[in-house]
Short mmCIF file of the N, C-alpha and C atoms (twelve columns), coordinates in Angstrom:
data_MODEL
# 
_entry.id   MODEL 
# 
loop_
_atom_site.group_PDB 
_atom_site.id 
_atom_site.type_symbol 
_atom_site.label_atom_id 
_atom_site.label_alt_id 
_atom_site.label_comp_id 
_atom_site.label_asym_id 
_atom_site.label_seq_id 
_atom_site.Cartn_x 
_atom_site.Cartn_y 
_atom_site.Cartn_z 
_atom_site.pdbx_PDB_model_num 
ATOM 1   N N  . UNK A 1  60.038 159.454 49.460 1 
ATOM 2   C CA . UNK A 1  59.679 160.053 50.734 1 
ATOM 3   C C  . UNK A 1  60.751 159.662 51.749 1 
ATOM 4   N N  . UNK A 2  61.365 160.623 52.412 1 
ATOM 5   C CA . UNK A 2  62.431 160.279 53.369 1 
ATOM 6   C C  . UNK A 2  61.858 159.653 54.638 1 
ATOM 7   N N  . UNK A 3  62.383 158.500 54.988 1 
ATOM 8   C CA . UNK A 3  61.951 157.850 56.213 1 
ATOM 9   C C  . UNK A 3  63.001 158.060 57.289 1 
ATOM 10  N N  . UNK A 4  62.618 157.798 58.521 1 
ATOM 11  C CA . UNK A 4  63.544 157.964 59.626 1 
ATOM 12  C C  . UNK A 4  63.151 157.056 60.772 1 
ATOM 13  N N  . UNK A 5  64.069 156.902 61.702 1 
ATOM 14  C CA . UNK A 5  63.761 156.236 62.962 1 
ATOM 15  C C  . UNK A 5  64.002 157.230 64.081 1 
ATOM 16  N N  . UNK A 6  63.321 156.984 65.180 1 
ATOM 17  C CA . UNK A 6  63.560 157.778 66.381 1 
ATOM 18  C C  . UNK A 6  63.652 156.824 67.552 1 
ATOM 19  N N  . UNK A 7  64.627 157.068 68.398 1 
ATOM 20  C CA . UNK A 7  64.897 156.187 69.534 1 
ATOM 21  C C  . UNK A 7  64.276 156.794 70.774 1 
ATOM 22  N N  . UNK A 8  63.584 155.943 71.548 1 
ATOM 23  C CA . UNK A 8  62.942 156.411 72.776 1 
ATOM 24  C C  . UNK A 8  63.412 155.578 73.965 1 
ATOM 25  N N  . UNK A 9  63.312 156.174 75.142 1 
ATOM 26  C CA . UNK A 9  63.579 155.455 76.392 1 
ATOM 27  C C  . UNK A 9  62.277 155.435 77.180 1 
ATOM 28  N N  . UNK A 10 61.808 154.230 77.459 1 
ATOM 29  C CA . UNK A 10 60.557 154.047 78.197 1 
ATOM 30  C C  . UNK A 10 60.768 154.291 79.693 1 
ATOM 31  N N  . UNK A 11 59.706 154.426 80.453 1 
ATOM 32  C CA . UNK A 11 59.840 154.687 81.894 1 
ATOM 33  C C  . UNK A 11 60.637 153.629 82.659 1 
ATOM 34  N N  . UNK A 12 60.709 152.403 82.147 1 
ATOM 35  C CA . UNK A 12 61.482 151.358 82.824 1 
ATOM 36  C C  . UNK A 12 62.958 151.363 82.431 1 
ATOM 37  N N  . UNK A 13 63.365 152.335 81.595 1 
ATOM 38  C CA . UNK A 13 64.760 152.453 81.196 1 
ATOM 39  C C  . UNK A 13 65.108 151.726 79.907 1 
ATOM 40  N N  . UNK A 14 64.210 150.886 79.404 1 
ATOM 41  C CA . UNK A 14 64.475 150.195 78.150 1 
ATOM 42  C C  . UNK A 14 64.352 151.173 76.988 1 
ATOM 43  N N  . UNK A 15 65.136 150.911 75.950 1 
ATOM 44  C CA . UNK A 15 65.118 151.766 74.773 1 
ATOM 45  C C  . UNK A 15 64.552 151.007 73.584 1 
ATOM 46  N N  . UNK A 16 63.964 151.757 72.643 1 
ATOM 47  C CA . UNK A 16 63.378 151.147 71.451 1 
ATOM 48  C C  . UNK A 16 63.559 152.067 70.256 1 
ATOM 49  N N  . UNK A 17 63.749 151.443 69.092 1 
ATOM 50  C CA . UNK A 17 63.779 152.166 67.821 1 
ATOM 51  C C  . UNK A 17 62.355 152.198 67.286 1 
ATOM 52  N N  . UNK A 18 61.917 153.363 66.859 1 
ATOM 53  C CA . UNK A 18 60.591 153.529 66.278 1 
ATOM 54  C C  . UNK A 18 60.742 154.048 64.855 1 
ATOM 55  N N  . UNK A 19 59.804 153.693 64.008 1 
ATOM 56  C CA . UNK A 19 59.872 154.012 62.580 1 
ATOM 57  C C  . UNK A 19 58.861 155.089 62.208 1 
ATOM 58  N N  . UNK A 20 59.265 155.953 61.290 1 
ATOM 59  C CA . UNK A 20 58.349 156.907 60.667 1 
ATOM 60  C C  . UNK A 20 58.681 156.982 59.176 1 
ATOM 61  N N  . UNK A 21 57.649 156.939 58.315 1 
ATOM 62  C CA . UNK A 21 57.909 157.040 56.881 1 
ATOM 63  C C  . UNK A 21 58.158 158.469 56.417 1 
ATOM 64  N N  . UNK A 22 58.157 159.395 57.369 1 
ATOM 65  C CA . UNK A 22 58.288 160.813 57.032 1 
ATOM 66  C C  . UNK A 22 59.090 161.523 58.117 1 
ATOM 67  N N  . UNK A 23 59.699 162.611 57.745 1 
ATOM 68  C CA . UNK A 23 60.442 163.425 58.712 1 
ATOM 69  C C  . UNK A 23 59.520 164.245 59.608 1 
ATOM 70  N N  . UNK A 24 58.206 164.154 59.394 1 
ATOM 71  C CA . UNK A 24 57.237 164.936 60.158 1 
ATOM 72  C C  . UNK A 24 57.342 164.671 61.666 1 
ATOM 73  N N  . UNK A 25 57.900 163.548 62.033 1 
ATOM 74  C CA . UNK A 25 58.031 163.215 63.451 1 
ATOM 75  C C  . UNK A 25 58.802 164.311 64.197 1 
ATOM 76  N N  . UNK A 26 59.719 164.971 63.492 1 
ATOM 77  C CA . UNK A 26 60.502 166.047 64.118 1 
ATOM 78  C C  . UNK A 26 59.655 167.287 64.399 1 
ATOM 79  N N  . UNK A 27 58.509 167.391 63.772 1 
ATOM 80  C CA . UNK A 27 57.603 168.506 64.066 1 
ATOM 81  C C  . UNK A 27 56.865 168.300 65.383 1 
ATOM 82  N N  . UNK A 28 56.873 167.075 65.876 1 
ATOM 83  C CA . UNK A 28 56.121 166.729 67.082 1 
ATOM 84  C C  . UNK A 28 57.000 166.475 68.296 1 
ATOM 85  N N  . UNK A 29 58.232 166.031 68.061 1 
ATOM 86  C CA . UNK A 29 59.132 165.682 69.157 1 
ATOM 87  C C  . UNK A 29 60.448 166.442 69.046 1 
ATOM 88  N N  . UNK A 30 61.089 166.617 70.186 1 
ATOM 89  C CA . UNK A 30 62.403 167.235 70.269 1 
ATOM 90  C C  . UNK A 30 63.374 166.212 70.834 1 
ATOM 91  N N  . UNK A 31 64.527 166.122 70.215 1 
ATOM 92  C CA . UNK A 31 65.561 165.205 70.675 1 
ATOM 93  C C  . UNK A 31 65.964 165.532 72.104 1 
ATOM 94  N N  . UNK A 32 66.185 164.492 72.913 1 
ATOM 95  C CA . UNK A 32 66.605 164.601 74.313 1 
ATOM 96  C C  . UNK A 32 65.589 165.312 75.195 1 
ATOM 97  N N  . UNK A 33 64.330 165.145 74.877 1 
ATOM 98  C CA . UNK A 33 63.267 165.746 75.693 1 
ATOM 99  C C  . UNK A 33 62.377 164.654 76.262 1 
ATOM 100 N N  . UNK A 34 61.946 164.891 77.522 1 
ATOM 101 C CA . UNK A 34 61.012 163.991 78.180 1 
ATOM 102 C C  . UNK A 34 59.585 164.447 77.929 1 
ATOM 103 N N  . UNK A 35 58.687 163.461 77.810 1 
ATOM 104 C CA . UNK A 35 57.263 163.719 77.606 1 
ATOM 105 C C  . UNK A 35 56.477 162.860 78.581 1 
ATOM 106 N N  . UNK A 36 55.417 163.423 79.132 1 
ATOM 107 C CA . UNK A 36 54.548 162.590 79.953 1 
ATOM 108 C C  . UNK A 36 53.967 161.506 79.049 1 
ATOM 109 N N  . UNK A 37 53.566 160.417 79.635 1 
ATOM 110 C CA . UNK A 37 53.037 159.314 78.849 1 
ATOM 111 C C  . UNK A 37 51.847 159.740 77.975 1 
ATOM 112 N N  . UNK A 38 50.847 160.451 78.531 1 
ATOM 113 C CA . UNK A 38 49.732 160.870 77.671 1 
ATOM 114 C C  . UNK A 38 50.168 161.818 76.550 1 
ATOM 115 N N  . UNK A 39 51.084 162.728 76.848 1 
ATOM 116 C CA . UNK A 39 51.558 163.667 75.835 1 
ATOM 117 C C  . UNK A 39 52.318 162.928 74.736 1 
ATOM 118 N N  . UNK A 40 53.195 161.998 75.140 1 
ATOM 119 C CA . UNK A 40 53.953 161.220 74.166 1 
ATOM 120 C C  . UNK A 40 53.007 160.423 73.272 1 
ATOM 121 N N  . UNK A 41 52.026 159.783 73.872 1 
ATOM 122 C CA . UNK A 41 51.093 158.973 73.111 1 
ATOM 123 C C  . UNK A 41 50.297 159.824 72.116 1 
ATOM 124 N N  . UNK A 42 49.848 160.987 72.543 1 
ATOM 125 C CA . UNK A 42 49.091 161.860 71.649 1 
ATOM 126 C C  . UNK A 42 49.954 162.359 70.496 1 
ATOM 127 N N  . UNK A 43 51.170 162.782 70.826 1 
ATOM 128 C CA . UNK A 43 52.076 163.274 69.781 1 
ATOM 129 C C  . UNK A 43 52.447 162.155 68.800 1 
ATOM 130 N N  . UNK A 44 52.691 160.954 69.322 1 
ATOM 131 C CA . UNK A 44 53.008 159.823 68.451 1 
ATOM 132 C C  . UNK A 44 51.826 159.517 67.537 1 
ATOM 133 N N  . UNK A 45 50.633 159.538 68.099 1 
ATOM 134 C CA . UNK A 45 49.427 159.300 67.298 1 
ATOM 135 C C  . UNK A 45 49.309 160.334 66.180 1 
ATOM 136 N N  . UNK A 46 49.427 161.595 66.552 1 
ATOM 137 C CA . UNK A 46 49.286 162.666 65.559 1 
ATOM 138 C C  . UNK A 46 50.376 162.588 64.491 1 
ATOM 139 N N  . UNK A 47 51.620 162.378 64.910 1 
ATOM 140 C CA . UNK A 47 52.747 162.362 63.977 1 
ATOM 141 C C  . UNK A 47 52.679 161.168 63.031 1 
ATOM 142 N N  . UNK A 48 52.443 159.986 63.575 1 
ATOM 143 C CA . UNK A 48 52.439 158.798 62.719 1 
ATOM 144 C C  . UNK A 48 51.201 158.736 61.834 1 
ATOM 145 N N  . UNK A 49 50.091 159.280 62.305 1 
ATOM 146 C CA . UNK A 49 48.906 159.366 61.455 1 
ATOM 147 C C  . UNK A 49 49.158 160.329 60.302 1 
ATOM 148 N N  . UNK A 50 49.762 161.470 60.610 1 
ATOM 149 C CA . UNK A 50 50.095 162.429 59.546 1 
ATOM 150 C C  . UNK A 50 51.093 161.824 58.562 1 
ATOM 151 N N  . UNK A 51 52.086 161.122 59.079 1 
ATOM 152 C CA . UNK A 51 53.074 160.481 58.203 1 
ATOM 153 C C  . UNK A 51 52.403 159.455 57.292 1 
ATOM 154 N N  . UNK A 52 51.506 158.667 57.854 1 
ATOM 155 C CA . UNK A 52 50.785 157.674 57.066 1 
ATOM 156 C C  . UNK A 52 49.922 158.338 55.989 1 
ATOM 157 N N  . UNK A 53 49.298 159.451 56.333 1 
ATOM 158 C CA . UNK A 53 48.471 160.175 55.367 1 
ATOM 159 C C  . UNK A 53 49.317 160.792 54.248 1 
ATOM 160 N N  . UNK A 54 50.547 161.162 54.569 1 
ATOM 161 C CA . UNK A 54 51.446 161.662 53.521 1 
ATOM 162 C C  . UNK A 54 51.754 160.555 52.514 1 
ATOM 163 N N  . UNK A 55 51.925 159.342 53.033 1 
ATOM 164 C CA . UNK A 55 52.138 158.199 52.146 1 
ATOM 165 C C  . UNK A 55 50.886 157.976 51.294 1 
ATOM 166 N N  . UNK A 56 49.706 158.062 51.908 1 
ATOM 167 C CA . UNK A 56 48.455 157.885 51.170 1 
ATOM 168 C C  . UNK A 56 48.340 158.925 50.049 1 
ATOM 169 N N  . UNK A 57 48.676 160.164 50.367 1 
ATOM 170 C CA . UNK A 57 48.579 161.226 49.365 1 
ATOM 171 C C  . UNK A 57 49.524 160.967 48.188 1 
ATOM 172 N N  . UNK A 58 50.658 160.392 48.472 1 
ATOM 173 C CA . UNK A 58 51.653 160.178 47.410 1 
ATOM 174 C C  . UNK A 58 51.437 158.876 46.637 1 
ATOM 175 N N  . UNK A 59 51.073 157.806 47.368 1 
ATOM 176 C CA . UNK A 59 51.017 156.484 46.747 1 
ATOM 177 C C  . UNK A 59 49.605 155.892 46.662 1 
ATOM 178 N N  . UNK A 60 48.631 156.540 47.295 1 
ATOM 179 C CA . UNK A 60 47.261 156.063 47.214 1 
ATOM 180 C C  . UNK A 60 46.842 155.087 48.289 1 
ATOM 181 N N  . UNK A 61 47.715 154.811 49.254 1 
ATOM 182 C CA . UNK A 61 47.370 153.914 50.361 1 
ATOM 183 C C  . UNK A 61 48.137 154.357 51.599 1 
ATOM 184 N N  . UNK A 62 47.577 154.104 52.799 1 
ATOM 185 C CA . UNK A 62 48.268 154.508 54.020 1 
ATOM 186 C C  . UNK A 62 49.497 153.634 54.272 1 
ATOM 187 N N  . UNK A 63 50.363 154.100 55.132 1 
ATOM 188 C CA . UNK A 63 51.581 153.357 55.467 1 
ATOM 189 C C  . UNK A 63 51.286 152.367 56.594 1 
ATOM 190 N N  . UNK A 64 51.205 151.108 56.246 1 
ATOM 191 C CA . UNK A 64 50.901 150.094 57.256 1 
ATOM 192 C C  . UNK A 64 52.020 149.981 58.291 1 
ATOM 193 N N  . UNK A 65 53.225 150.258 57.900 1 
ATOM 194 C CA . UNK A 65 54.342 150.180 58.856 1 
ATOM 195 C C  . UNK A 65 54.238 151.290 59.909 1 
ATOM 196 N N  . UNK A 66 53.835 152.492 59.499 1 
ATOM 197 C CA . UNK A 66 53.641 153.588 60.459 1 
ATOM 198 C C  . UNK A 66 52.485 153.272 61.396 1 
ATOM 199 N N  . UNK A 67 51.405 152.724 60.855 1 
ATOM 200 C CA . UNK A 67 50.260 152.377 61.694 1 
ATOM 201 C C  . UNK A 67 50.602 151.221 62.632 1 
ATOM 202 N N  . UNK A 68 51.432 150.304 62.167 1 
ATOM 203 C CA . UNK A 68 51.917 149.227 63.032 1 
ATOM 204 C C  . UNK A 68 52.804 149.761 64.143 1 
ATOM 205 N N  . UNK A 69 53.631 150.752 63.814 1 
ATOM 206 C CA . UNK A 69 54.484 151.369 64.835 1 
ATOM 207 C C  . UNK A 69 53.628 152.059 65.882 1 
ATOM 208 N N  . UNK A 70 52.589 152.739 65.450 1 
ATOM 209 C CA . UNK A 70 51.675 153.387 66.386 1 
ATOM 210 C C  . UNK A 70 51.021 152.355 67.296 1 
ATOM 211 N N  . UNK A 71 50.618 151.237 66.758 1 
ATOM 212 C CA . UNK A 71 50.028 150.161 67.567 1 
ATOM 213 C C  . UNK A 71 51.032 149.673 68.622 1 
ATOM 214 N N  . UNK A 72 52.283 149.491 68.216 1 
ATOM 215 C CA . UNK A 72 53.328 149.056 69.163 1 
ATOM 216 C C  . UNK A 72 53.551 150.086 70.259 1 
ATOM 217 N N  . UNK A 73 53.523 151.360 69.896 1 
ATOM 218 C CA . UNK A 73 53.690 152.428 70.886 1 
ATOM 219 C C  . UNK A 73 52.525 152.418 71.870 1 
ATOM 220 N N  . UNK A 74 51.313 152.235 71.378 1 
ATOM 221 C CA . UNK A 74 50.143 152.165 72.271 1 
ATOM 222 C C  . UNK A 74 50.268 151.005 73.241 1 
ATOM 223 N N  . UNK A 75 50.717 149.855 72.750 1 
ATOM 224 C CA . UNK A 75 50.908 148.697 73.626 1 
ATOM 225 C C  . UNK A 75 51.973 148.966 74.682 1 
ATOM 226 N N  . UNK A 76 53.062 149.585 74.278 1 
ATOM 227 C CA . UNK A 76 54.137 149.888 75.229 1 
ATOM 228 C C  . UNK A 76 53.648 150.879 76.277 1 
ATOM 229 N N  . UNK A 77 52.934 151.902 75.859 1 
ATOM 230 C CA . UNK A 77 52.427 152.904 76.803 1 
ATOM 231 C C  . UNK A 77 51.459 152.287 77.803 1 
ATOM 232 N N  . UNK A 78 50.672 151.326 77.362 1 
ATOM 233 C CA . UNK A 78 49.702 150.679 78.253 1 
ATOM 234 C C  . UNK A 78 50.394 149.998 79.433 1 
ATOM 235 N N  . UNK A 79 51.605 149.516 79.235 1 
ATOM 236 C CA . UNK A 79 52.356 148.859 80.312 1 
ATOM 237 C C  . UNK A 79 52.690 149.814 81.450 1 
ATOM 238 N N  . UNK A 80 52.739 151.101 81.153 1 
ATOM 239 C CA . UNK A 80 53.154 152.096 82.140 1 
ATOM 240 C C  . UNK A 80 52.009 152.995 82.594 1 
ATOM 241 N N  . UNK A 81 50.811 152.675 82.182 1 
ATOM 242 C CA . UNK A 81 49.653 153.539 82.448 1 
ATOM 243 C C  . UNK A 81 49.390 153.756 83.933 1 
ATOM 244 N N  . UNK A 82 49.765 152.812 84.769 1 
ATOM 245 C CA . UNK A 82 49.512 152.935 86.207 1 
ATOM 246 C C  . UNK A 82 50.667 153.561 86.979 1 
ATOM 247 N N  . UNK A 83 51.683 153.994 86.276 1 
ATOM 248 C CA . UNK A 83 52.831 154.630 86.929 1 
ATOM 249 C C  . UNK A 83 52.606 156.144 86.935 1 
ATOM 250 N N  . UNK A 84 52.463 156.727 88.132 1 
ATOM 251 C CA . UNK A 84 52.275 158.184 88.192 1 
ATOM 252 C C  . UNK A 84 53.482 158.914 87.600 1 
ATOM 253 N N  . UNK A 85 53.219 159.943 86.839 1 
ATOM 254 C CA . UNK A 85 54.264 160.790 86.264 1 
ATOM 255 C C  . UNK A 85 55.246 160.042 85.370 1 
ATOM 256 N N  . UNK A 86 54.802 158.961 84.736 1 
ATOM 257 C CA . UNK A 86 55.672 158.216 83.821 1 
ATOM 258 C C  . UNK A 86 56.114 159.139 82.682 1 
ATOM 259 N N  . UNK A 87 57.377 159.036 82.308 1 
ATOM 260 C CA . UNK A 87 57.962 159.870 81.268 1 
ATOM 261 C C  . UNK A 87 58.588 158.994 80.178 1 
ATOM 262 N N  . UNK A 88 58.494 159.470 78.957 1 
ATOM 263 C CA . UNK A 88 59.175 158.850 77.825 1 
ATOM 264 C C  . UNK A 88 60.135 159.894 77.279 1 
ATOM 265 N N  . UNK A 89 61.367 159.486 77.060 1 
ATOM 266 C CA . UNK A 89 62.365 160.405 76.499 1 
ATOM 267 C C  . UNK A 89 62.609 160.064 75.041 1 
ATOM 268 N N  . UNK A 90 62.542 161.063 74.199 1 
ATOM 269 C CA . UNK A 90 62.939 160.900 72.798 1 
ATOM 270 C C  . UNK A 90 64.431 161.182 72.755 1 
ATOM 271 N N  . UNK A 91 65.206 160.168 72.401 1 
ATOM 272 C CA . UNK A 91 66.658 160.270 72.472 1 
ATOM 273 C C  . UNK A 91 67.286 160.817 71.190 1 
ATOM 274 N N  . UNK A 92 67.002 160.188 70.073 1 
ATOM 275 C CA . UNK A 92 67.663 160.557 68.823 1 
ATOM 276 C C  . UNK A 92 66.739 160.403 67.625 1 
ATOM 277 N N  . UNK A 93 67.115 161.059 66.550 1 
ATOM 278 C CA . UNK A 93 66.506 160.875 65.243 1 
ATOM 279 C C  . UNK A 93 67.597 160.363 64.316 1 
ATOM 280 N N  . UNK A 94 67.273 159.390 63.474 1 
ATOM 281 C CA . UNK A 94 68.230 158.847 62.518 1 
ATOM 282 C C  . UNK A 94 67.593 158.841 61.142 1 
ATOM 283 N N  . UNK A 95 68.326 159.353 60.174 1 
ATOM 284 C CA . UNK A 95 67.816 159.450 58.799 1 
ATOM 285 C C  . UNK A 95 68.404 158.370 57.933 1 
# 
């Protein structure tokens, strides 16, 4: 199963590498596009859950690394929850 990383820029300007066990993340995000915090969080949830389920379908168990990445994204988003119009930019995809 092809895995990938995607780089994001948080509302405070810091950047982070995020992991996906599947290329499905590209179905949810566009490179160099900004997303509102709620939209980014929902798309990340949907994409990483789908990616984890693809691992389950193939190997019989969910991808703990994808679910861990989702947990980290939720924690990061919580830091910016009180910032009106907070945006997250998806910068790059790396295979």
